[in-house]
Amino acid sequence: MRTRRALALAGSALALSVALTGCSALNGILGGGAGDADRDEETGQVTESANIDIFSLKLGDCMMEAPSGLLEDIDVVPCAEPHDQEVFYEITMDDGEYSEESIDTATQECIGEAYTSFVGVAYDASTLEVYPITPTQQTWDELNDRVVQCVISDPAGQVEGSLKGAAR
């Protein structure tokens, strides 16, 4: 039952992120967006809270849930501070024609071995939730966007530190 819910969640999240990520593409094209956060030179981790353009979001970033639910700009924070979500895995799609089906298939990695390796338990046995941030047709064609980002959160509320190894 959880797998069916996960797949439905992933499909819904894919549709949502496809619809909403396009907004950030328009902001980027039109000059919007806040750029990137201050990062540690060695680790690349965010060192100060910042509002960044969604295309500046990186693997390992911890972020706040967007109040509007739209993924345009996003507030990132150091992972040691309370936060809502974390980018735990990235998939780089092969070049070629945009394919929503291929992207949807790739998002299944978010709840597969990548999830189990990161959290320490399989998605089916976990209480944590996941959604993907995906390229849209527009970002694929105009911005060479090929990255699917897997985002994890705890439905019980904010966390401090990474969910890596949380085993729940």
PDB file of C-alpha atoms in Angstrom:
ATOM      1  CA  MET A   1       0.000   0.000   0.000  1.00  0.00           C
ATOM      2  CA  ARG A   2       2.832   2.417   0.881  1.00  0.00           C
ATOM      3  CA  THR A   3       4.482   1.773  -2.511  1.00  0.00           C
ATOM      4  CA  ARG A   4       1.262   2.704  -4.301  1.00  0.00           C
ATOM      5  CA  ARG A   5       1.020   5.867  -2.148  1.00  0.00           C
ATOM      6  CA  ALA A   6       4.665   6.632  -2.833  1.00  0.00           C
ATOM      7  CA  LEU A   7       4.205   6.272  -6.559  1.00  0.00           C
ATOM      8  CA  ALA A   8       1.082   8.410  -6.468  1.00  0.00           C
ATOM      9  CA  LEU A   9       2.925  10.945  -4.339  1.00  0.00           C
ATOM     10  CA  ALA A  10       5.856  10.913  -6.738  1.00  0.00           C
ATOM     11  CA  GLY A  11       3.533  11.307  -9.716  1.00  0.00           C
ATOM     12  CA  SER A  12       1.659  14.161  -8.048  1.00  0.00           C
ATOM     13  CA  ALA A  13       4.899  15.782  -6.979  1.00  0.00           C
ATOM     14  CA  LEU A  14       6.256  15.401 -10.499  1.00  0.00           C
ATOM     15  CA  ALA A  15       3.235  17.151 -11.950  1.00  0.00           C
ATOM     16  CA  LEU A  16       3.468  19.844  -9.274  1.00  0.00           C
ATOM     17  CA  SER A  17       7.186  20.398  -9.682  1.00  0.00           C
ATOM     18  CA  VAL A  18       6.904  20.397 -13.467  1.00  0.00           C
ATOM     19  CA  ALA A  19       4.211  23.036 -13.266  1.00  0.00           C
ATOM     20  CA  LEU A  20       5.968  25.120 -10.655  1.00  0.00           C
ATOM     21  CA  THR A  21       9.572  24.844 -11.749  1.00  0.00           C
ATOM     22  CA  GLY A  22       8.569  26.519 -14.988  1.00  0.00           C
ATOM     23  CA  CYS A  23       7.886  29.671 -12.970  1.00  0.00           C
ATOM     24  CA  SER A  24      11.491  29.777 -11.803  1.00  0.00           C
ATOM     25  CA  ALA A  25      12.659  29.320 -15.363  1.00  0.00           C
ATOM     26  CA  LEU A  26      10.715  32.402 -16.351  1.00  0.00           C
ATOM     27  CA  ASN A  27      12.193  34.308 -13.407  1.00  0.00           C
ATOM     28  CA  GLY A  28      15.678  33.225 -14.477  1.00  0.00           C
ATOM     29  CA  ILE A  29      15.069  34.219 -18.063  1.00  0.00           C
ATOM     30  CA  LEU A  30      13.611  37.553 -16.991  1.00  0.00           C
ATOM     31  CA  GLY A  31      16.416  38.237 -14.536  1.00  0.00           C
ATOM     32  CA  GLY A  32      14.617  37.253 -11.319  1.00  0.00           C
ATOM     33  CA  GLY A  33      15.990  35.013  -8.625  1.00  0.00           C
ATOM     34  CA  ALA A  34      18.373  35.670  -5.804  1.00  0.00           C
ATOM     35  CA  GLY A  35      21.464  33.825  -7.037  1.00  0.00           C
ATOM     36  CA  ASP A  36      23.269  31.465  -4.675  1.00  0.00           C
ATOM     37  CA  ALA A  37      23.913  31.297  -0.919  1.00  0.00           C
ATOM     38  CA  ASP A  38      27.212  31.776   0.902  1.00  0.00           C
ATOM     39  CA  ARG A  39      28.853  28.357   0.974  1.00  0.00           C
ATOM     40  CA  ASP A  40      31.818  26.737   2.703  1.00  0.00           C
ATOM     41  CA  GLU A  41      34.636  26.585   0.147  1.00  0.00           C
ATOM     42  CA  GLU A  42      35.605  23.004   1.030  1.00  0.00           C
ATOM     43  CA  THR A  43      32.239  21.318   1.633  1.00  0.00           C
ATOM     44  CA  GLY A  44      29.914  23.469  -0.474  1.00  0.00           C
ATOM     45  CA  GLN A  45      27.442  23.539   2.438  1.00  0.00           C
ATOM     46  CA  VAL A  46      25.322  26.645   3.038  1.00  0.00           C
ATOM     47  CA  THR A  47      26.907  28.792   5.786  1.00  0.00           C
ATOM     48  CA  GLU A  48      24.227  31.490   6.111  1.00  0.00           C
ATOM     49  CA  SER A  49      20.491  31.505   5.517  1.00  0.00           C
ATOM     50  CA  ALA A  50      19.628  32.912   2.107  1.00  0.00           C
ATOM     51  CA  ASN A  51      16.883  33.083  -0.478  1.00  0.00           C
ATOM     52  CA  ILE A  52      18.250  31.532  -3.665  1.00  0.00           C
ATOM     53  CA  ASP A  53      17.098  30.852  -7.197  1.00  0.00           C
ATOM     54  CA  ILE A  54      15.789  27.281  -7.480  1.00  0.00           C
ATOM     55  CA  PHE A  55      18.535  26.527 -10.029  1.00  0.00           C
ATOM     56  CA  SER A  56      21.150  27.279  -7.346  1.00  0.00           C
ATOM     57  CA  LEU A  57      19.803  24.504  -5.099  1.00  0.00           C
ATOM     58  CA  LYS A  58      22.468  21.831  -4.617  1.00  0.00           C
ATOM     59  CA  LEU A  59      22.805  18.295  -3.293  1.00  0.00           C
ATOM     60  CA  GLY A  60      22.956  18.435   0.511  1.00  0.00           C
ATOM     61  CA  ASP A  61      21.119  21.759   0.799  1.00  0.00           C
ATOM     62  CA  CYS A  62      18.619  22.132   3.616  1.00  0.00           C
ATOM     63  CA  MET A  63      15.683  24.413   2.994  1.00  0.00           C
ATOM     64  CA  MET A  64      12.461  25.812   4.312  1.00  0.00           C
ATOM     65  CA  GLU A  65       9.129  24.877   2.800  1.00  0.00           C
ATOM     66  CA  ALA A  66       8.035  27.577   0.375  1.00  0.00           C
ATOM     67  CA  PRO A  67       5.145  29.460   2.036  1.00  0.00           C
ATOM     68  CA  SER A  68       3.340  29.729  -1.295  1.00  0.00           C
ATOM     69  CA  GLY A  69       4.083  26.127  -2.245  1.00  0.00           C
ATOM     70  CA  LEU A  70       5.706  27.440  -5.429  1.00  0.00           C
ATOM     71  CA  LEU A  71       9.239  26.414  -6.290  1.00  0.00           C
ATOM     72  CA  GLU A  72      10.645  29.638  -7.675  1.00  0.00           C
ATOM     73  CA  ASP A  73      13.086  30.979  -5.138  1.00  0.00           C
ATOM     74  CA  ILE A  74      13.785  28.921  -2.032  1.00  0.00           C
ATOM     75  CA  ASP A  75      15.078  29.726   1.452  1.00  0.00           C
ATOM     76  CA  VAL A  76      18.124  27.625   2.309  1.00  0.00           C
ATOM     77  CA  VAL A  77      19.676  27.362   5.760  1.00  0.00           C
ATOM     78  CA  PRO A  78      22.684  25.631   7.273  1.00  0.00           C
ATOM     79  CA  CYS A  79      21.574  22.056   7.986  1.00  0.00           C
ATOM     80  CA  ALA A  80      22.386  22.475  11.699  1.00  0.00           C
ATOM     81  CA  GLU A  81      19.496  24.969  11.913  1.00  0.00           C
ATOM     82  CA  PRO A  82      15.828  23.906  11.958  1.00  0.00           C
ATOM     83  CA  HIS A  83      14.607  23.217   8.429  1.00  0.00           C
ATOM     84  CA  ASP A  84      11.773  21.500   6.573  1.00  0.00           C
ATOM     85  CA  GLN A  85      13.472  19.712   3.678  1.00  0.00           C
ATOM     86  CA  GLU A  86      16.814  18.443   2.385  1.00  0.00           C
ATOM     87  CA  VAL A  87      18.085  17.602  -1.106  1.00  0.00           C
ATOM     88  CA  PHE A  88      19.471  14.090  -0.590  1.00  0.00           C
ATOM     89  CA  TYR A  89      20.020  12.758  -4.122  1.00  0.00           C
ATOM     90  CA  GLU A  90      20.386  14.009  -7.676  1.00  0.00           C
ATOM     91  CA  ILE A  91      19.870  12.299 -11.004  1.00  0.00           C
ATOM     92  CA  THR A  92      21.322  13.790 -14.177  1.00  0.00           C
ATOM     93  CA  MET A  93      19.222  12.917 -17.185  1.00  0.00           C
ATOM     94  CA  ASP A  94      20.868  12.068 -20.510  1.00  0.00           C
ATOM     95  CA  ASP A  95      20.761  14.680 -23.253  1.00  0.00           C
ATOM     96  CA  GLY A  96      18.197  14.193 -25.966  1.00  0.00           C
ATOM     97  CA  GLU A  97      14.549  14.991 -26.402  1.00  0.00           C
ATOM     98  CA  TYR A  98      12.528  15.948 -23.334  1.00  0.00           C
ATOM     99  CA  SER A  99      10.481  12.983 -22.109  1.00  0.00           C
ATOM    100  CA  GLU A 100       8.087  13.318 -19.203  1.00  0.00           C
ATOM    101  CA  GLU A 101       7.914   9.503 -19.097  1.00  0.00           C
ATOM    102  CA  SER A 102      11.714   9.199 -18.749  1.00  0.00           C
ATOM    103  CA  ILE A 103      11.763  11.836 -16.034  1.00  0.00           C
ATOM    104  CA  ASP A 104       8.909  10.110 -14.177  1.00  0.00           C
ATOM    105  CA  THR A 105      10.811   6.808 -14.389  1.00  0.00           C
ATOM    106  CA  ALA A 106      13.983   8.488 -13.083  1.00  0.00           C
ATOM    107  CA  THR A 107      12.117   9.945 -10.086  1.00  0.00           C
ATOM    108  CA  GLN A 108      11.492   6.408  -8.856  1.00  0.00           C
ATOM    109  CA  GLU A 109      15.171   6.383  -7.821  1.00  0.00           C
ATOM    110  CA  CYS A 110      14.145   8.884  -5.125  1.00  0.00           C
ATOM    111  CA  ILE A 111      12.299   6.103  -3.278  1.00  0.00           C
ATOM    112  CA  GLY A 112      14.616   3.244  -4.274  1.00  0.00           C
ATOM    113  CA  GLU A 113      18.196   2.352  -3.378  1.00  0.00           C
ATOM    114  CA  ALA A 114      19.200   6.029  -3.116  1.00  0.00           C
ATOM    115  CA  TYR A 115      16.606   6.486  -0.374  1.00  0.00           C
ATOM    116  CA  THR A 116      17.575   3.313   1.472  1.00  0.00           C
ATOM    117  CA  SER A 117      21.277   4.208   1.337  1.00  0.00           C
ATOM    118  CA  PHE A 118      20.637   7.732   2.610  1.00  0.00           C
ATOM    119  CA  VAL A 119      18.068   7.074   5.345  1.00  0.00           C
ATOM    120  CA  GLY A 120      19.163   3.595   6.414  1.00  0.00           C
ATOM    121  CA  VAL A 121      15.778   1.912   5.902  1.00  0.00           C
ATOM    122  CA  ALA A 122      13.680   1.248   2.818  1.00  0.00           C
ATOM    123  CA  TYR A 123      11.081   3.833   1.846  1.00  0.00           C
ATOM    124  CA  ASP A 124       8.264   1.344   2.537  1.00  0.00           C
ATOM    125  CA  ALA A 125       9.399   1.039   6.159  1.00  0.00           C
ATOM    126  CA  SER A 126      10.108   4.738   6.641  1.00  0.00           C
ATOM    127  CA  THR A 127       8.024   7.554   8.102  1.00  0.00           C
ATOM    128  CA  LEU A 128       9.799  10.200   6.006  1.00  0.00           C
ATOM    129  CA  GLU A 129       8.435  11.674   2.782  1.00  0.00           C
ATOM    130  CA  VAL A 130      10.011  12.474  -0.575  1.00  0.00           C
ATOM    131  CA  TYR A 131       9.240  14.571  -3.625  1.00  0.00           C
ATOM    132  CA  PRO A 132      11.252  15.306  -6.782  1.00  0.00           C
ATOM    133  CA  ILE A 133      12.125  18.643  -8.342  1.00  0.00           C
ATOM    134  CA  THR A 134      12.226  18.002 -12.074  1.00  0.00           C
ATOM    135  CA  PRO A 135      13.022  19.730 -15.363  1.00  0.00           C
ATOM    136  CA  THR A 136      10.114  21.055 -17.385  1.00  0.00           C
ATOM    137  CA  GLN A 137       9.896  21.091 -21.169  1.00  0.00           C
ATOM    138  CA  GLN A 138      10.810  24.778 -21.059  1.00  0.00           C
ATOM    139  CA  THR A 139      13.786  24.436 -18.691  1.00  0.00           C
ATOM    140  CA  TRP A 140      14.995  21.379 -20.619  1.00  0.00           C
ATOM    141  CA  ASP A 141      14.901  23.185 -23.958  1.00  0.00           C
ATOM    142  CA  GLU A 142      15.918  26.694 -22.938  1.00  0.00           C
ATOM    143  CA  LEU A 143      18.200  26.217 -19.928  1.00  0.00           C
ATOM    144  CA  ASN A 144      19.694  22.768 -20.572  1.00  0.00           C
ATOM    145  CA  ASP A 145      18.120  21.615 -17.282  1.00  0.00           C
ATOM    146  CA  ARG A 146      18.844  17.892 -16.869  1.00  0.00           C
ATOM    147  CA  VAL A 147      18.843  17.449 -13.075  1.00  0.00           C
ATOM    148  CA  VAL A 148      16.176  15.720 -10.998  1.00  0.00           C
ATOM    149  CA  GLN A 149      16.594  16.501  -7.305  1.00  0.00           C
ATOM    150  CA  CYS A 150      15.157  14.227  -4.618  1.00  0.00           C
ATOM    151  CA  VAL A 151      13.948  16.120  -1.559  1.00  0.00           C
ATOM    152  CA  ILE A 152      13.249  14.479   1.812  1.00  0.00           C
ATOM    153  CA  SER A 153      11.215  15.774   4.740  1.00  0.00           C
ATOM    154  CA  ASP A 154       9.774  14.623   8.035  1.00  0.00           C
ATOM    155  CA  PRO A 155       5.975  15.001   8.136  1.00  0.00           C
ATOM    156  CA  ALA A 156       6.273  15.319  11.942  1.00  0.00           C
ATOM    157  CA  GLY A 157       7.918  18.731  11.542  1.00  0.00           C
ATOM    158  CA  GLN A 158      11.226  20.506  11.230  1.00  0.00           C
ATOM    159  CA  VAL A 159      14.535  18.763  11.855  1.00  0.00           C
ATOM    160  CA  GLU A 160      17.998  19.931  12.836  1.00  0.00           C
ATOM    161  CA  GLY A 161      20.899  18.278  11.074  1.00  0.00           C
ATOM    162  CA  SER A 162      20.720  15.938   8.129  1.00  0.00           C
ATOM    163  CA  LEU A 163      18.247  13.086   7.818  1.00  0.00           C
ATOM    164  CA  LYS A 164      21.135  10.922   6.586  1.00  0.00           C
ATOM    165  CA  GLY A 165      21.099   7.734   8.645  1.00  0.00           C
ATOM    166  CA  ALA A 166      17.843   8.697  10.410  1.00  0.00           C
ATOM    167  CA  ALA A 167      16.621   5.072  10.048  1.00  0.00           C
ATOM    168  CA  ARG A 168      12.987   5.999  10.482  1.00  0.00           C
TER     169      ARG A 168
END
